[in-house]
Amino acid sequence: MVRMKIKFKNQVEVQNRGAVRQVEMINKERMTIGQTNERHQILGRVQLFTESPLQIQSSTVNAIGGATFQKTRLTHQLQMLLNLNDNQVVTSSALTDRQDAEGSALMHDSSPVWGSGSTKSYYKYRADGTCYLRTVNTAGGVVTTDNASPSCSAVAEI
């Protein structure tokens, strides 16, 4: 037996005569694979749940002298949950991988005059009573923090 269900949602907004643009997308998937015997009893089953949202917001402001200031924010994430049922033994694992990024630029005649950016990344994996967590933050192209831990309580989430 194999079952798969997929949901996708997308929304795009344009405001202030195109000066502000926002995109939101989300993808959800559920997959089940199972094996049964001749009496239709389940011998084993794998379930995978996945969710991956994406958000982008971009704005442009006209400045003095023909310059423009542009700013973009991006957030994306992958969440996965895996359940395995093998002959009455159930195990599960979970993964979260998220990134928040922001960048700004001052443009003049389509050329960058100034720019900056930052990123916050978060990775968490949990399985069989263990957990691994890592956070990495950057600003201006430089890593400002990089924390990893085999214990999920040791490092704060974003």
PDB file of C-alpha atoms in Angstrom:
ATOM      1  CA  MET A   1       0.000   0.000   0.000  1.00  0.00           C
ATOM      2  CA  VAL A   2       1.274   3.453  -0.933  1.00  0.00           C
ATOM      3  CA  ARG A   3      -0.617   6.679  -0.236  1.00  0.00           C
ATOM      4  CA  MET A   4       0.518  10.218  -0.897  1.00  0.00           C
ATOM      5  CA  LYS A   5      -1.259  13.493  -0.246  1.00  0.00           C
ATOM      6  CA  ILE A   6       0.139  16.873  -1.305  1.00  0.00           C
ATOM      7  CA  LYS A   7      -1.214  20.353  -0.499  1.00  0.00           C
ATOM      8  CA  PHE A   8       0.216  23.520  -1.992  1.00  0.00           C
ATOM      9  CA  LYS A   9      -0.794  27.091  -1.235  1.00  0.00           C
ATOM     10  CA  ASN A  10       0.623  30.212  -2.855  1.00  0.00           C
ATOM     11  CA  GLN A  11      -0.224  33.863  -2.277  1.00  0.00           C
ATOM     12  CA  VAL A  12       1.338  36.907  -3.935  1.00  0.00           C
ATOM     13  CA  GLU A  13       0.556  40.478  -2.855  1.00  0.00           C
ATOM     14  CA  VAL A  14       1.668  43.689  -4.493  1.00  0.00           C
ATOM     15  CA  GLN A  15       1.083  46.907  -2.559  1.00  0.00           C
ATOM     16  CA  ASN A  16       1.869  50.597  -2.828  1.00  0.00           C
ATOM     17  CA  ARG A  17       2.015  50.549  -6.650  1.00  0.00           C
ATOM     18  CA  GLY A  18       4.558  47.751  -6.707  1.00  0.00           C
ATOM     19  CA  ALA A  19       6.870  49.211  -4.066  1.00  0.00           C
ATOM     20  CA  VAL A  20       6.074  46.329  -1.680  1.00  0.00           C
ATOM     21  CA  ARG A  21       5.872  42.720  -2.845  1.00  0.00           C
ATOM     22  CA  GLN A  22       5.114  39.741  -0.650  1.00  0.00           C
ATOM     23  CA  VAL A  23       5.094  36.045  -1.524  1.00  0.00           C
ATOM     24  CA  GLU A  24       3.943  33.260   0.785  1.00  0.00           C
ATOM     25  CA  MET A  25       4.051  29.606  -0.216  1.00  0.00           C
ATOM     26  CA  ILE A  26       3.538  26.443   1.754  1.00  0.00           C
ATOM     27  CA  ASN A  27       3.901  22.862   0.666  1.00  0.00           C
ATOM     28  CA  LYS A  28       2.633  19.979   2.809  1.00  0.00           C
ATOM     29  CA  GLU A  29       3.124  16.306   2.003  1.00  0.00           C
ATOM     30  CA  ARG A  30       2.044  13.127   3.717  1.00  0.00           C
ATOM     31  CA  MET A  31       3.249   9.766   2.485  1.00  0.00           C
ATOM     32  CA  THR A  32       2.405   6.356   3.910  1.00  0.00           C
ATOM     33  CA  ILE A  33       3.950   3.102   2.748  1.00  0.00           C
ATOM     34  CA  GLY A  34       2.743  -0.096   4.329  1.00  0.00           C
ATOM     35  CA  GLN A  35       3.046  -3.846   4.007  1.00  0.00           C
ATOM     36  CA  THR A  36       0.267  -6.258   4.916  1.00  0.00           C
ATOM     37  CA  ASN A  37      -0.018 -10.011   5.043  1.00  0.00           C
ATOM     38  CA  GLU A  38      -2.642 -12.150   3.284  1.00  0.00           C
ATOM     39  CA  ARG A  39      -5.138 -11.395   6.123  1.00  0.00           C
ATOM     40  CA  HIS A  40      -4.637  -7.639   5.554  1.00  0.00           C
ATOM     41  CA  GLN A  41      -2.851  -7.212   8.875  1.00  0.00           C
ATOM     42  CA  ILE A  42      -0.221  -4.501   8.861  1.00  0.00           C
ATOM     43  CA  LEU A  43       3.280  -5.924   9.114  1.00  0.00           C
ATOM     44  CA  GLY A  44       5.098  -2.628   8.805  1.00  0.00           C
ATOM     45  CA  ARG A  45       4.443   0.989   7.939  1.00  0.00           C
ATOM     46  CA  VAL A  46       6.470   4.113   7.216  1.00  0.00           C
ATOM     47  CA  GLN A  47       4.876   7.553   7.466  1.00  0.00           C
ATOM     48  CA  LEU A  48       6.628  10.726   6.315  1.00  0.00           C
ATOM     49  CA  PHE A  49       5.174  14.173   7.012  1.00  0.00           C
ATOM     50  CA  THR A  50       6.831  17.165   5.338  1.00  0.00           C
ATOM     51  CA  GLU A  51       6.047  20.879   5.538  1.00  0.00           C
ATOM     52  CA  SER A  52       8.053  23.590   3.797  1.00  0.00           C
ATOM     53  CA  PRO A  53       6.871  27.199   4.065  1.00  0.00           C
ATOM     54  CA  LEU A  54       8.546  30.071   2.207  1.00  0.00           C
ATOM     55  CA  GLN A  55       7.989  33.782   2.764  1.00  0.00           C
ATOM     56  CA  ILE A  56       9.588  36.638   0.830  1.00  0.00           C
ATOM     57  CA  GLN A  57       8.946  40.337   1.358  1.00  0.00           C
ATOM     58  CA  SER A  58      10.656  42.928  -0.796  1.00  0.00           C
ATOM     59  CA  SER A  59      10.296  46.705  -0.761  1.00  0.00           C
ATOM     60  CA  THR A  60      11.724  49.551  -2.798  1.00  0.00           C
ATOM     61  CA  VAL A  61      11.808  53.219  -1.721  1.00  0.00           C
ATOM     62  CA  ASN A  62      12.850  56.046  -4.013  1.00  0.00           C
ATOM     63  CA  ALA A  63      15.504  58.296  -2.458  1.00  0.00           C
ATOM     64  CA  ILE A  64      16.909  61.727  -3.288  1.00  0.00           C
ATOM     65  CA  GLY A  65      18.927  62.100  -6.483  1.00  0.00           C
ATOM     66  CA  GLY A  66      17.444  59.094  -8.305  1.00  0.00           C
ATOM     67  CA  ALA A  67      18.745  56.512  -5.833  1.00  0.00           C
ATOM     68  CA  THR A  68      16.577  53.644  -4.558  1.00  0.00           C
ATOM     69  CA  PHE A  69      16.720  51.734  -1.295  1.00  0.00           C
ATOM     70  CA  GLN A  70      15.819  48.049  -1.593  1.00  0.00           C
ATOM     71  CA  LYS A  71      15.164  45.666   1.285  1.00  0.00           C
ATOM     72  CA  THR A  72      14.293  41.959   1.137  1.00  0.00           C
ATOM     73  CA  ARG A  73      13.418  39.478   3.878  1.00  0.00           C
ATOM     74  CA  LEU A  74      13.307  35.750   3.247  1.00  0.00           C
ATOM     75  CA  THR A  75      12.237  32.952   5.578  1.00  0.00           C
ATOM     76  CA  HIS A  76      12.167  29.309   4.585  1.00  0.00           C
ATOM     77  CA  GLN A  77      11.921  26.106   6.521  1.00  0.00           C
ATOM     78  CA  LEU A  78      11.839  22.363   6.112  1.00  0.00           C
ATOM     79  CA  GLN A  79      10.117  20.238   8.743  1.00  0.00           C
ATOM     80  CA  MET A  80      10.066  16.470   8.436  1.00  0.00           C
ATOM     81  CA  LEU A  81       8.645  13.824  10.746  1.00  0.00           C
ATOM     82  CA  LEU A  82       9.282  10.143  10.057  1.00  0.00           C
ATOM     83  CA  ASN A  83       7.419   7.360  11.871  1.00  0.00           C
ATOM     84  CA  LEU A  84       8.447   3.741  11.380  1.00  0.00           C
ATOM     85  CA  ASN A  85       6.270   0.910  12.671  1.00  0.00           C
ATOM     86  CA  ASP A  86       8.015  -2.410  12.180  1.00  0.00           C
ATOM     87  CA  ASN A  87       6.251  -5.396  13.709  1.00  0.00           C
ATOM     88  CA  GLN A  88       4.878  -3.500  16.749  1.00  0.00           C
ATOM     89  CA  VAL A  89       8.120  -1.510  17.323  1.00  0.00           C
ATOM     90  CA  VAL A  90       7.614   2.210  16.697  1.00  0.00           C
ATOM     91  CA  THR A  91      10.477   4.648  16.124  1.00  0.00           C
ATOM     92  CA  SER A  92      10.354   8.239  14.995  1.00  0.00           C
ATOM     93  CA  SER A  93      12.674  11.045  13.981  1.00  0.00           C
ATOM     94  CA  ALA A  94      12.138  14.743  13.350  1.00  0.00           C
ATOM     95  CA  LEU A  95      14.095  17.359  11.427  1.00  0.00           C
ATOM     96  CA  THR A  96      13.709  21.148  11.379  1.00  0.00           C
ATOM     97  CA  ASP A  97      15.907  23.263   9.120  1.00  0.00           C
ATOM     98  CA  ARG A  98      15.088  26.999   9.087  1.00  0.00           C
ATOM     99  CA  GLN A  99      16.727  30.106   7.707  1.00  0.00           C
ATOM    100  CA  ASP A 100      15.819  33.770   8.154  1.00  0.00           C
ATOM    101  CA  ALA A 101      17.708  36.173   5.902  1.00  0.00           C
ATOM    102  CA  GLU A 102      17.531  39.919   5.384  1.00  0.00           C
ATOM    103  CA  GLY A 103      19.384  42.168   2.981  1.00  0.00           C
ATOM    104  CA  SER A 104      19.379  45.846   2.074  1.00  0.00           C
ATOM    105  CA  ALA A 105      20.980  47.803  -0.736  1.00  0.00           C
ATOM    106  CA  LEU A 106      21.194  51.411  -1.825  1.00  0.00           C
ATOM    107  CA  MET A 107      21.184  51.562  -5.618  1.00  0.00           C
ATOM    108  CA  HIS A 108      22.042  54.437  -7.950  1.00  0.00           C
ATOM    109  CA  ASP A 109      21.694  54.069 -11.735  1.00  0.00           C
ATOM    110  CA  SER A 110      21.164  50.292 -11.274  1.00  0.00           C
ATOM    111  CA  SER A 111      24.517  49.952  -9.485  1.00  0.00           C
ATOM    112  CA  PRO A 112      24.915  49.151  -5.781  1.00  0.00           C
ATOM    113  CA  VAL A 113      26.311  51.975  -3.649  1.00  0.00           C
ATOM    114  CA  TRP A 114      25.903  50.270  -0.266  1.00  0.00           C
ATOM    115  CA  GLY A 115      24.588  46.948   0.993  1.00  0.00           C
ATOM    116  CA  SER A 116      24.262  44.772   4.062  1.00  0.00           C
ATOM    117  CA  GLY A 117      22.773  41.434   4.984  1.00  0.00           C
ATOM    118  CA  SER A 118      22.283  38.982   7.803  1.00  0.00           C
ATOM    119  CA  THR A 119      21.194  35.370   8.180  1.00  0.00           C
ATOM    120  CA  LYS A 120      20.006  33.232  11.085  1.00  0.00           C
ATOM    121  CA  SER A 121      20.105  29.477  10.522  1.00  0.00           C
ATOM    122  CA  TYR A 122      18.654  26.799  12.794  1.00  0.00           C
ATOM    123  CA  TYR A 123      18.995  23.033  12.406  1.00  0.00           C
ATOM    124  CA  LYS A 124      17.499  20.445  14.769  1.00  0.00           C
ATOM    125  CA  TYR A 125      17.424  16.661  14.407  1.00  0.00           C
ATOM    126  CA  ARG A 126      15.843  14.351  16.972  1.00  0.00           C
ATOM    127  CA  ALA A 127      15.757  10.525  16.857  1.00  0.00           C
ATOM    128  CA  ASP A 128      15.868   7.593  19.270  1.00  0.00           C
ATOM    129  CA  GLY A 129      16.166   9.755  22.387  1.00  0.00           C
ATOM    130  CA  THR A 130      19.047  11.808  20.990  1.00  0.00           C
ATOM    131  CA  CYS A 131      18.994  15.337  19.674  1.00  0.00           C
ATOM    132  CA  TYR A 132      21.410  17.495  17.693  1.00  0.00           C
ATOM    133  CA  LEU A 133      20.977  21.265  17.477  1.00  0.00           C
ATOM    134  CA  ARG A 134      22.963  23.901  15.639  1.00  0.00           C
ATOM    135  CA  THR A 135      22.460  27.636  15.182  1.00  0.00           C
ATOM    136  CA  VAL A 136      24.575  29.825  12.924  1.00  0.00           C
ATOM    137  CA  ASN A 137      24.163  33.588  12.581  1.00  0.00           C
ATOM    138  CA  THR A 138      25.917  35.864  10.108  1.00  0.00           C
ATOM    139  CA  ALA A 139      26.023  39.621   9.560  1.00  0.00           C
ATOM    140  CA  GLY A 140      27.797  41.420   6.753  1.00  0.00           C
ATOM    141  CA  GLY A 141      29.251  38.176   5.429  1.00  0.00           C
ATOM    142  CA  VAL A 142      30.863  37.259   8.776  1.00  0.00           C
ATOM    143  CA  VAL A 143      29.795  34.418  11.067  1.00  0.00           C
ATOM    144  CA  THR A 144      28.823  36.040  14.381  1.00  0.00           C
ATOM    145  CA  THR A 145      27.723  32.890  16.245  1.00  0.00           C
ATOM    146  CA  ASP A 146      28.044  29.182  15.571  1.00  0.00           C
ATOM    147  CA  ASN A 147      26.701  26.947  18.327  1.00  0.00           C
ATOM    148  CA  ALA A 148      26.277  23.182  18.063  1.00  0.00           C
ATOM    149  CA  SER A 149      25.151  20.758  20.718  1.00  0.00           C
ATOM    150  CA  PRO A 150      24.178  17.095  21.018  1.00  0.00           C
ATOM    151  CA  SER A 151      21.568  18.291  23.538  1.00  0.00           C
ATOM    152  CA  CYS A 152      18.620  20.343  22.310  1.00  0.00           C
ATOM    153  CA  SER A 153      18.340  22.203  25.598  1.00  0.00           C
ATOM    154  CA  ALA A 154      21.874  23.628  25.380  1.00  0.00           C
ATOM    155  CA  VAL A 155      21.330  26.086  22.498  1.00  0.00           C
ATOM    156  CA  ALA A 156      18.427  28.513  22.176  1.00  0.00           C
ATOM    157  CA  GLU A 157      16.178  28.415  19.123  1.00  0.00           C
ATOM    158  CA  ILE A 158      15.849  31.336  16.726  1.00  0.00           C
TER     159      ILE A 158
END
